[in-house]
XYZ file of C-alpha atoms in Angstrom:
483
model
C 116.841 3.506 66.731
C 114.373 2.060 64.820
C 114.882 -1.165 65.812
C 115.643 -0.384 69.357
C 111.623 -0.384 70.335
C 109.938 -1.827 68.229
C 111.456 -4.658 69.304
C 107.395 -5.412 72.003
C 105.799 -8.822 71.232
C 101.898 -8.887 71.228
C 102.292 -10.951 74.639
C 104.275 -7.727 76.408
C 101.822 -6.098 74.789
C 98.452 -8.264 75.820
C 100.365 -7.803 79.107
C 101.331 -3.736 79.283
C 97.302 -3.662 78.227
C 95.487 -5.995 80.239
C 97.799 -4.432 83.545
C 95.561 -0.796 81.613
C 92.743 -1.748 81.846
C 91.782 -4.223 83.556
C 90.965 -4.946 88.192
C 89.192 -6.975 90.532
C 86.905 -3.469 91.210
C 85.296 -4.734 87.879
C 84.137 -8.585 89.435
C 83.046 -7.632 92.467
C 81.043 -4.228 90.950
C 79.135 -5.702 88.164
C 77.912 -9.423 90.692
C 77.418 -7.405 92.889
C 73.789 -4.866 90.375
C 74.058 -8.312 88.648
C 75.447 -11.712 90.855
C 75.674 -15.383 88.730
C 74.863 -14.489 85.488
C 77.444 -11.604 84.414
C 79.429 -14.629 83.798
C 77.005 -13.961 80.789
C 77.536 -10.721 80.187
C 80.200 -10.180 80.555
C 80.754 -13.176 77.515
C 78.686 -11.029 75.513
C 80.172 -7.433 76.050
C 84.600 -8.909 75.563
C 83.107 -9.670 71.940
C 80.300 -7.388 70.401
C 82.368 -4.593 72.328
C 85.764 -4.711 73.612
C 87.755 -6.576 71.446
C 86.123 -4.220 68.421
C 86.993 -1.194 70.592
C 90.552 -2.607 71.384
C 91.200 -3.155 68.028
C 89.664 0.030 66.735
C 93.145 1.418 69.186
C 95.246 -0.273 67.300
C 94.601 1.795 63.883
C 94.126 5.160 65.029
C 97.373 4.513 67.079
C 98.662 3.249 63.732
C 97.665 5.540 61.539
C 98.311 8.633 64.032
C 101.274 7.693 65.460
C 103.016 11.000 66.191
C 100.266 12.498 67.967
C 101.184 12.955 71.363
C 97.939 14.254 72.521
C 95.767 10.549 71.492
C 92.451 10.250 71.348
C 91.834 14.904 71.294
C 94.381 14.908 68.121
C 92.504 11.849 66.970
C 89.252 13.649 66.043
C 91.044 17.276 65.068
C 93.017 14.953 61.652
C 89.489 13.340 61.113
C 87.182 15.719 61.535
C 87.258 19.721 62.862
C 89.431 21.873 66.174
C 86.665 22.404 66.788
C 85.233 18.760 68.181
C 89.006 18.186 68.985
C 88.290 20.607 72.045
C 85.171 19.465 73.437
C 87.040 15.395 72.558
C 90.044 16.779 74.951
C 86.627 18.450 77.331
C 85.380 15.507 77.823
C 88.436 13.151 78.425
C 89.296 15.939 80.835
C 85.594 16.453 83.047
C 84.735 13.095 83.219
C 87.285 12.602 85.666
C 85.905 15.104 87.979
C 83.076 12.286 89.175
C 86.376 9.762 89.594
C 88.049 12.073 91.596
C 84.744 12.706 93.998
C 84.677 9.151 94.586
C 89.325 7.577 94.816
C 88.241 9.287 98.950
C 86.352 6.820 99.456
C 88.318 4.770 97.993
C 91.298 5.616 100.651
C 89.300 5.406 103.964
C 88.338 1.720 102.726
C 90.865 0.008 103.283
C 92.041 2.084 106.449
C 89.136 0.452 107.716
C 89.878 -2.590 106.837
C 93.555 -1.823 107.605
C 92.889 -1.215 110.578
C 89.820 -2.366 111.824
C 90.433 -5.562 110.332
C 86.616 -5.616 108.828
C 84.022 -3.528 107.173
C 82.186 -1.914 110.227
C 84.712 1.760 110.159
C 81.999 3.858 107.924
C 79.232 2.182 108.606
C 79.491 3.396 112.548
C 80.016 7.515 110.039
C 76.990 9.677 109.673
C 77.804 10.296 105.964
C 79.082 14.857 106.936
C 81.413 12.665 108.561
C 82.146 10.867 105.732
C 81.883 14.193 103.699
C 84.349 16.143 105.409
C 86.538 13.132 105.398
C 86.275 13.341 102.079
C 86.594 16.778 101.423
C 90.271 17.100 104.031
C 92.117 13.825 101.411
C 90.939 15.349 98.107
C 91.855 18.583 99.516
C 95.843 16.634 100.599
C 96.393 15.350 97.689
C 94.961 18.409 95.054
C 97.173 20.219 97.696
C 100.520 17.979 96.575
C 99.402 17.768 92.890
C 101.031 21.010 92.432
C 104.358 20.897 93.764
C 104.735 16.890 91.982
C 104.203 13.494 93.084
C 106.783 11.732 90.777
C 107.924 9.446 93.377
C 104.236 8.534 94.632
C 103.600 7.195 91.001
C 106.164 5.103 90.209
C 104.634 3.809 94.295
C 101.776 3.486 92.427
C 102.787 1.705 89.406
C 103.710 -1.163 91.572
C 101.139 -0.825 93.647
C 99.014 -1.456 90.742
C 101.384 -4.800 89.631
C 100.917 -6.007 93.100
C 96.489 -5.473 92.736
C 96.458 -7.619 89.292
C 98.940 -10.396 91.205
C 95.841 -10.377 93.965
C 92.947 -10.508 91.393
C 94.955 -13.286 89.498
C 95.476 -14.531 93.108
C 92.152 -14.067 93.966
C 91.323 -16.223 90.941
C 92.531 -18.907 91.938
C 93.345 -18.979 95.882
C 88.312 -19.555 95.098
C 89.272 -21.991 92.413
C 91.619 -24.135 94.652
C 89.584 -23.691 97.886
C 87.161 -27.084 97.266
C 89.754 -28.974 97.019
C 91.945 -28.374 99.714
C 87.779 -27.969 102.021
C 86.088 -30.874 100.431
C 83.068 -29.945 102.479
C 82.913 -25.977 101.366
C 79.470 -25.009 100.638
C 78.933 -22.948 97.573
C 76.785 -19.926 98.787
C 75.027 -19.805 94.894
C 72.523 -22.375 94.407
C 73.015 -24.269 91.602
C 76.215 -22.965 90.516
C 76.492 -26.934 88.404
C 73.120 -25.637 86.107
C 73.722 -24.023 82.905
C 70.256 -22.252 83.444
C 71.509 -19.987 87.286
C 73.820 -18.183 84.718
C 71.421 -17.499 82.113
C 70.752 -13.199 82.439
C 66.555 -12.611 82.556
C 67.018 -9.673 79.378
C 65.016 -6.966 81.324
C 64.826 -3.788 81.290
C 66.511 -3.844 84.385
C 69.323 -5.276 83.043
C 69.687 -2.962 80.685
C 70.253 -0.309 82.742
C 73.285 -2.516 84.129
C 74.746 -2.276 81.335
C 76.986 0.672 81.513
C 79.019 -0.805 84.850
C 79.817 -3.860 82.234
C 81.300 -1.306 79.237
C 82.776 1.636 81.852
C 84.786 -2.032 83.176
C 86.665 -2.648 79.906
C 86.944 0.273 78.770
C 90.486 2.657 78.920
C 91.914 0.711 76.114
C 92.900 3.730 74.433
C 95.977 3.847 76.354
C 96.826 1.023 74.482
C 97.145 3.271 71.204
C 101.790 4.702 71.444
C 102.471 0.860 71.540
C 100.723 -0.366 68.506
C 103.504 1.225 66.291
C 106.229 -0.466 69.130
C 105.896 -3.200 68.491
C 108.329 -5.440 65.741
C 105.590 -6.274 63.351
C 102.284 -4.005 63.731
C 99.534 -5.636 61.808
C 100.352 -10.184 62.735
C 101.227 -8.309 66.797
C 99.416 -5.918 67.290
C 95.813 -7.603 66.773
C 97.691 -11.090 68.704
C 97.815 -8.585 71.618
C 94.954 -7.552 71.876
C 92.827 -10.910 71.320
C 95.586 -12.316 74.404
C 94.419 -8.663 76.620
C 91.354 -9.990 75.805
C 90.703 -13.550 76.794
C 92.849 -12.140 79.544
C 90.192 -10.392 80.745
C 87.461 -12.550 79.978
C 89.361 -15.371 81.827
C 89.432 -12.489 85.037
C 86.310 -12.161 84.481
C 84.527 -14.877 83.903
C 87.076 -17.074 86.811
C 86.655 -14.076 89.181
C 82.985 -14.421 88.877
C 83.040 -18.200 89.615
C 84.712 -17.500 92.895
C 82.195 -14.289 93.591
C 79.770 -16.659 94.006
C 80.808 -19.830 95.697
C 81.055 -17.118 98.576
C 78.199 -15.004 97.963
C 75.001 -15.561 96.931
C 74.088 -14.549 94.106
C 70.013 -13.983 94.527
C 70.663 -13.173 97.374
C 73.270 -10.224 97.419
C 74.808 -8.366 100.520
C 74.237 -4.365 100.380
C 77.941 -3.818 101.315
C 78.685 -5.902 98.068
C 79.968 -2.957 96.195
C 81.922 -1.298 99.159
C 84.038 -4.343 101.132
C 83.305 -7.994 98.926
C 86.350 -8.399 98.041
C 87.757 -7.840 101.340
C 85.585 -9.874 102.793
C 86.060 -12.758 99.663
C 89.284 -12.290 100.983
C 88.667 -12.573 104.149
C 87.135 -15.959 103.947
C 89.611 -16.970 101.855
C 91.732 -16.938 104.468
C 90.489 -18.608 106.590
C 89.704 -22.024 104.302
C 93.279 -21.689 102.948
C 94.614 -21.101 106.838
C 96.486 -17.200 106.744
C 94.233 -15.230 108.259
C 94.178 -12.124 107.780
C 96.659 -11.399 105.995
C 95.320 -11.576 102.297
C 93.044 -9.256 103.553
C 95.772 -6.830 104.743
C 98.282 -6.689 101.877
C 95.398 -6.632 99.261
C 93.802 -3.431 101.357
C 97.748 -1.562 101.488
C 98.441 -2.030 97.214
C 94.552 -0.326 97.181
C 95.031 2.428 99.652
C 98.494 3.239 97.787
C 97.083 1.790 94.567
C 94.188 4.356 95.523
C 96.345 7.048 96.665
C 98.929 7.407 93.584
C 94.905 7.256 91.197
C 93.869 10.176 93.092
C 97.611 12.431 92.310
C 97.862 11.600 89.245
C 94.815 11.328 87.765
C 94.451 15.526 89.108
C 97.890 15.958 86.691
C 97.305 13.810 83.434
C 93.654 14.911 82.303
C 94.057 18.647 83.093
C 97.362 18.548 81.160
C 96.382 16.603 78.209
C 93.156 19.044 78.053
C 95.878 22.067 78.347
C 99.246 21.391 77.121
C 98.186 22.451 73.433
C 94.159 24.290 74.357
C 93.964 26.019 70.817
C 92.982 30.495 72.600
C 90.281 29.922 70.389
C 88.668 27.654 73.315
C 89.932 27.882 76.441
C 90.878 31.453 77.872
C 93.678 32.608 79.203
C 93.398 32.379 82.710
C 93.150 28.425 82.192
C 95.964 28.057 80.491
C 97.470 30.366 82.562
C 100.894 28.289 84.829
C 102.887 29.395 87.346
C 106.868 29.729 87.702
C 106.058 26.621 87.669
C 104.934 25.230 85.263
C 101.024 24.831 87.127
C 98.475 25.366 85.844
C 96.831 26.894 88.853
C 94.092 27.709 87.826
C 93.136 24.359 86.070
C 93.409 23.265 89.349
C 90.567 25.239 91.336
C 88.230 24.452 88.999
C 89.171 20.690 89.682
C 88.901 21.851 93.016
C 85.644 23.540 92.928
C 83.926 20.637 91.086
C 84.973 17.974 92.680
C 83.930 18.986 95.865
C 80.596 20.271 95.271
C 80.850 16.776 93.795
C 81.763 15.157 96.961
C 79.498 17.488 98.910
C 76.110 16.560 96.956
C 75.115 13.712 98.195
C 75.065 15.270 102.396
C 71.549 16.085 99.892
C 69.589 12.748 99.297
C 71.998 9.929 100.317
C 71.999 8.284 104.394
C 74.898 5.706 104.343
C 77.813 4.656 103.377
C 77.042 1.619 100.393
C 74.327 3.772 99.122
C 76.953 6.264 98.736
C 79.370 3.340 97.027
C 76.760 2.732 95.409
C 75.676 6.396 93.557
C 79.161 6.996 93.119
C 80.130 3.541 91.078
C 76.888 4.020 88.895
C 77.772 8.169 87.980
C 80.955 7.265 86.784
C 79.457 3.820 84.973
C 77.341 7.032 82.902
C 80.374 9.744 82.727
C 83.100 7.983 82.357
C 82.394 6.398 78.710
C 80.652 9.140 77.032
C 85.230 9.794 76.169
C 85.320 6.436 75.012
C 82.552 8.249 72.598
C 85.608 10.046 70.798
C 87.486 7.448 69.937
C 84.325 5.170 68.116
C 83.162 9.614 65.824
C 87.102 9.925 64.597
C 87.261 6.493 63.775
C 83.375 6.515 61.920
C 85.189 9.871 59.817
C 88.835 7.603 59.741
C 86.861 4.854 57.184
C 85.040 7.933 55.701
C 88.340 9.566 53.879
C 89.790 6.168 54.285
C 92.709 7.179 50.771
C 93.856 9.697 52.454
C 94.252 6.737 55.810
C 94.650 3.990 53.330
C 98.202 3.764 54.058
C 98.469 2.786 57.911
C 100.780 -0.414 59.244
C 98.083 -1.713 61.064
C 93.806 -1.696 59.739
C 91.317 -3.415 62.466
C 89.081 -4.187 58.686
C 90.039 -3.207 55.067
C 86.773 -2.715 54.122
C 85.796 1.463 55.028
C 82.112 0.671 54.873
C 82.597 -1.951 57.327
C 84.888 -0.413 59.406
C 82.155 2.541 59.738
C 79.649 0.714 60.266
C 81.103 -0.993 63.959
C 82.813 1.897 64.802
C 78.998 3.278 64.793
C 77.839 -0.321 66.643
C 79.928 1.147 69.009
C 78.953 4.853 69.608
C 76.201 3.446 69.777
C 76.051 0.869 71.746
C 77.990 2.944 74.368
C 75.671 5.667 73.941
C 72.369 3.336 74.387
C 74.816 2.243 77.975
C 74.460 5.976 79.710
C 71.979 6.625 78.798
C 70.051 3.182 80.081
C 72.100 3.567 82.918
C 70.863 6.856 84.185
C 67.714 4.267 85.787
C 68.180 4.455 89.616
C 69.809 1.440 91.352
C 67.804 2.221 93.786
C 64.887 0.227 94.997
C 62.168 3.239 95.006
C 59.637 1.761 97.405
C 61.856 1.614 100.894
C 64.005 4.637 99.247
C 61.178 6.950 96.548
C 64.076 9.939 97.910
C 67.091 8.252 97.229
C 65.669 7.029 94.054
C 64.999 10.746 92.905
C 68.049 11.678 93.771
C 69.884 9.080 91.637
C 67.753 9.781 88.970
C 68.508 13.820 88.923
C 71.729 13.526 89.991
C 72.536 10.928 87.392
C 71.003 13.113 84.738
C 72.272 16.337 85.352
C 75.839 15.464 85.953
C 76.821 14.882 82.503
C 75.066 17.694 81.026
C 76.832 20.355 83.551
C 79.871 18.566 83.594
C 79.539 18.666 79.730
C 77.912 22.482 78.928
C 80.499 24.114 81.279
C 83.102 22.568 78.305
C 80.564 25.615 76.110
C 80.687 27.920 78.510
C 85.290 28.293 77.969
C 85.287 28.181 74.167
C 82.055 31.139 74.554
C 84.491 32.905 77.095
C 87.760 33.285 75.037
C 85.499 34.531 72.206
C 85.045 37.342 74.667
C 88.513 37.468 76.025
C 90.147 37.816 72.421
C 87.221 40.841 70.800
C 88.273 42.374 73.928
C 91.922 42.637 73.252
C 91.880 43.550 70.001
C 89.195 46.629 72.156
C 92.464 47.564 73.657
């Protein structure tokens, strides 16, 4: 049986990992923040952060190959149960902004499918967008309690189709000048190296959280470490190949964006409509009209729906499946006769709904909403990566206990601890600077203040809720002892 299980090659590992980590949205979102100079940023982030991150996950996965709880199990085995609880809480709670953004991810492609342009949400008042988002989220929150296994399978296929579309986008853009020799690149001086060098000022560093967000999530790869034929050789090779694939997609995708959109004059709606407009332009160049736009919009919409359904249930199950009664009160662990974590769903519904409603107090239109929500996710979501690096640091402190893992990123525990500390501090640095609003204060002082306040308070409130639960659990235990 073991021989049959350990049959993944480095190529299979790299493809699985690439599918988990990458998407065209990563290219569009970061181009909209940095323009064509994002190419150098991609090279830097891959070298100093992403490759070490992926290989750290490999060692943790190999060391704790029997752990089903992922990051929280790694933290528990290398530190304490209390920290493991906070790791599990963080993993769940960072999905709240992610879920709050998903209804927009359904509405935007729906508008492109129905109208063939991005005007659908532009014409709607922010209040109507909020109402529609609440209805979409509410519907899928309810449906998730009934089980959506078929939709999740379809969503997996849509995710694979999205990867194909990402590759197709690069191929069509690179090939466009050959079939249209008179094509004018939107970004000037793309043949000069100076065009690609970022201006490393304070404003630049406030955008790196989105890069970290884009390359994060490698901890999902950990179950595959010990399913390779030779973990010590196959897994790191697969990770490096995956990093090369991500780098090639990021760089070529950003070059393609530079050909189609002026990197020094980014359109306001690029984060919302950029991918669709790009496929529309390429469709016209290649003589297929809006076919590419419709295919991309449909696959994106189905993928977003599946991600919404899956991300309601999966993180909740991870947090509460093996929840310790010392930290989580019984009412939150309550299940229906069908096994549904009913109060967990209610808590999810309340928190996500509040975050969906919040923009009516400081955002006026859809593009501002998309930018705010995307940047908020880039601040909150990487917080879960901090626990990966903490677990790796603690693993290296207890090196003698865990030195027999099949795969080791580094054989020197001091070097390993330093690498883990670097990744931890870099992630924290990116999250903190990411809180600086991406709104022009002179044009919209109220929007700037709203963004700053919510960017700071949202992660604080979400993590603080995790501090309250152990207090409620302690009170519950005291009351049961009195009885």
